[in-house]
mmCIF file of C-alpha atoms in Angstrom:
data_model
loop_
_atom_site.group_PDB
_atom_site.id
_atom_site.type_symbol
_atom_site.label_atom_id
_atom_site.label_comp_id
_atom_site.label_asym_id
_atom_site.label_seq_id
_atom_site.Cartn_x
_atom_site.Cartn_y
_atom_site.Cartn_z
ATOM 1 C CA TRP A 1 11.787 -10.586 11.356
ATOM 2 C CA ARG A 2 13.133 -13.383 9.755
ATOM 3 C CA GLN A 3 16.701 -12.045 10.073
ATOM 4 C CA ARG A 4 18.623 -14.415 13.258
ATOM 5 C CA PRO A 5 20.131 -12.835 15.121
ATOM 6 C CA LEU A 6 17.684 -10.136 15.913
ATOM 7 C CA PRO A 7 19.672 -7.165 16.130
ATOM 8 C CA ALA A 8 19.414 -4.373 18.823
ATOM 9 C CA ASP A 9 17.017 -2.016 17.740
ATOM 10 C CA MET A 10 14.615 -5.316 16.503
ATOM 11 C CA ARG A 11 15.022 -6.708 20.113
ATOM 12 C CA SER A 12 13.993 -3.083 21.731
ATOM 13 C CA TYR A 13 10.789 -2.492 19.658
ATOM 14 C CA ALA A 14 9.993 -5.808 20.599
ATOM 15 C CA VAL A 15 10.606 -5.329 24.378
ATOM 16 C CA SER A 16 8.428 -1.983 24.328
ATOM 17 C CA ASP A 17 6.118 -3.734 22.160
ATOM 18 C CA THR A 18 5.239 -6.200 24.446
ATOM 19 C CA MET A 19 5.560 -4.379 28.099
ATOM 20 C CA TYR A 20 1.885 -3.940 27.807
ATOM 21 C CA LEU A 21 0.355 -7.391 27.490
ATOM 22 C CA LEU A 22 0.748 -7.689 31.810
ATOM 23 C CA ASP A 23 -2.143 -4.536 31.783
ATOM 24 C CA ILE A 24 -3.683 -5.367 28.924
ATOM 25 C CA TYR A 25 -4.242 -9.111 30.401
ATOM 26 C CA ASP A 26 -5.627 -7.462 33.857
ATOM 27 C CA LYS A 27 -7.862 -5.291 31.647
ATOM 28 C CA ILE A 28 -9.199 -8.449 29.945
ATOM 29 C CA ARG A 29 -9.513 -10.503 32.678
ATOM 30 C CA LEU A 30 -11.808 -8.296 34.777
ATOM 31 C CA GLU A 31 -13.518 -7.670 31.367
ATOM 32 C CA LEU A 32 -14.492 -11.454 31.612
ATOM 33 C CA ILE A 33 -15.292 -11.197 35.184
ATOM 34 C CA LYS A 34 -17.501 -8.021 35.023
ATOM 35 C CA TYR A 35 -19.942 -10.224 31.678
ATOM 36 C CA SER A 36 -19.538 -13.516 33.439
ATOM 37 C CA THR A 37 -23.075 -15.055 34.241
ATOM 38 C CA ASP A 38 -24.045 -18.407 35.524
ATOM 39 C CA ILE A 39 -25.582 -19.437 32.413
ATOM 40 C CA ASN A 40 -22.482 -17.801 30.635
ATOM 41 C CA ASP A 41 -19.284 -18.823 32.167
ATOM 42 C CA ILE A 42 -16.731 -16.519 29.928
ATOM 43 C CA SER A 43 -13.950 -16.940 32.552
ATOM 44 C CA VAL A 44 -10.326 -16.299 31.725
ATOM 45 C CA GLU A 45 -10.238 -20.343 31.845
ATOM 46 C CA ASN A 46 -12.937 -21.028 29.674
ATOM 47 C CA VAL A 47 -11.584 -18.382 26.938
ATOM 48 C CA LEU A 48 -7.888 -20.694 27.320
ATOM 49 C CA ASP A 49 -9.142 -23.628 26.996
ATOM 50 C CA ALA A 50 -11.323 -22.351 23.811
ATOM 51 C CA SER A 51 -7.879 -21.142 22.505
ATOM 52 C CA LYS A 52 -6.130 -24.457 22.988
ATOM 53 C CA ASN A 53 -8.435 -26.221 21.148
ATOM 54 C CA VAL A 54 -8.335 -23.442 18.375
ATOM 55 C CA CYS A 55 -4.533 -24.748 18.714
ATOM 56 C CA LEU A 56 -5.553 -27.703 18.098
ATOM 57 C CA ILE A 57 -6.971 -27.566 14.762
ATOM 58 C CA ARG A 58 -4.619 -28.727 12.002
ATOM 59 C CA PHE A 59 -3.108 -26.645 9.418
ATOM 60 C CA ASP A 60 -2.338 -29.278 6.257
ATOM 61 C CA LYS A 61 -0.795 -27.697 3.643
ATOM 62 C CA GLU A 62 -2.692 -28.350 0.429
ATOM 63 C CA PRO A 63 -1.235 -31.589 -1.853
ATOM 64 C CA PHE A 64 0.709 -30.767 -4.138
ATOM 65 C CA ARG A 65 -0.795 -31.143 -7.859
ATOM 66 C CA PRO A 66 1.863 -31.068 -10.777
ATOM 67 C CA SER A 67 -0.456 -29.934 -13.756
ATOM 68 C CA SER A 68 -1.493 -27.122 -11.275
ATOM 69 C CA TYR A 69 0.675 -24.593 -12.753
ATOM 70 C CA THR A 70 -1.446 -24.374 -16.417
ATOM 71 C CA LYS A 71 -3.571 -22.363 -14.014
ATOM 72 C CA LEU A 72 -1.174 -19.740 -13.538
ATOM 73 C CA ILE A 73 -1.459 -18.710 -17.362
ATOM 74 C CA THR A 74 -5.110 -19.405 -17.630
ATOM 75 C CA SER A 75 -6.873 -17.386 -15.273
ATOM 76 C CA LYS A 76 -6.064 -13.981 -13.449
ATOM 77 C CA ARG A 77 -8.145 -12.710 -10.772
ATOM 78 C CA GLY A 78 -11.104 -14.490 -11.978
ATOM 79 C CA LYS A 79 -10.496 -13.426 -15.361
ATOM 80 C CA LYS A 80 -9.408 -15.398 -18.844
ATOM 81 C CA MET A 81 -6.643 -14.892 -20.164
ATOM 82 C CA ASN A 82 -5.080 -15.045 -23.729
ATOM 83 C CA THR A 83 -1.757 -16.724 -22.903
ATOM 84 C CA ALA A 84 -0.589 -19.625 -25.112
ATOM 85 C CA LEU A 85 3.221 -21.023 -24.049
ATOM 86 C CA THR A 86 5.275 -22.617 -26.511
ATOM 87 C CA ASP A 87 6.507 -26.445 -25.560
ATOM 88 C CA GLY A 88 9.120 -24.707 -24.572
ATOM 89 C CA GLN A 89 7.949 -21.832 -21.800
ATOM 90 C CA ASP A 90 5.750 -24.661 -20.659
ATOM 91 C CA ALA A 91 8.163 -26.842 -19.862
ATOM 92 C CA VAL A 92 10.140 -24.286 -18.065
ATOM 93 C CA LEU A 93 6.802 -22.905 -16.469
ATOM 94 C CA LYS A 94 6.300 -26.442 -14.850
ATOM 95 C CA ALA A 95 9.910 -26.884 -13.533
ATOM 96 C CA LEU A 96 9.523 -23.313 -12.164
ATOM 97 C CA TYR A 97 6.158 -24.466 -10.505
ATOM 98 C CA ASP A 98 7.872 -27.773 -9.107
ATOM 99 C CA TRP A 99 11.029 -25.588 -7.669
ATOM 100 C CA ARG A 100 9.093 -22.996 -6.239
ATOM 101 C CA ASP A 101 6.861 -25.847 -4.187
ATOM 102 C CA ASN A 102 10.214 -27.724 -3.235
ATOM 103 C CA ILE A 103 12.233 -24.676 -1.752
ATOM 104 C CA ALA A 104 8.632 -23.136 -0.070
ATOM 105 C CA ARG A 105 8.188 -26.929 1.764
ATOM 106 C CA GLU A 106 12.055 -27.200 2.120
ATOM 107 C CA GLU A 107 11.988 -23.999 4.006
ATOM 108 C CA ASP A 108 8.523 -24.119 5.440
ATOM 109 C CA GLU A 109 7.551 -20.506 3.830
ATOM 110 C CA SER A 110 4.746 -19.952 1.976
ATOM 111 C CA LEU A 111 4.869 -19.895 -2.454
ATOM 112 C CA GLN A 112 4.105 -16.554 -3.024
ATOM 113 C CA TYR A 113 6.767 -15.600 -0.382
ATOM 114 C CA VAL A 114 9.394 -17.827 -1.918
ATOM 115 C CA CYS A 115 8.583 -16.593 -6.089
ATOM 116 C CA GLY A 116 5.057 -14.975 -6.658
ATOM 117 C CA ASN A 117 2.986 -16.078 -9.660
ATOM 118 C CA THR A 118 3.336 -13.235 -11.813
ATOM 119 C CA GLY A 119 7.105 -13.466 -10.983
ATOM 120 C CA LEU A 120 7.350 -17.057 -12.706
ATOM 121 C CA VAL A 121 5.114 -16.256 -15.381
ATOM 122 C CA ARG A 122 7.695 -13.643 -15.821
ATOM 123 C CA ILE A 123 10.247 -15.677 -15.836
#
């Protein structure tokens, strides 16, 4: 889905995947009307307003901490690892960690999409 322009088969899939949305909207709207009361107004308008409020919540990327790369070798899924790096290996891991963060921010991608933690350590 990151590929642009989308190939014809992917466009067809997207069209077929969304063609049911109007029917789903109607079913949900009727369900909301059915269960809405004077005390608990769950009209389509209220649900859309609540959804808009969720959308307004700002996502802030985690700030970059240059020394955080050391966590890549000190723990793995909560377990302590006994990996000691030479000064040269430590410098390379730090440079890779910085590179990954810069690329992820420039491309607006996740760190793991650019290069996973295991990949960084293996390099």
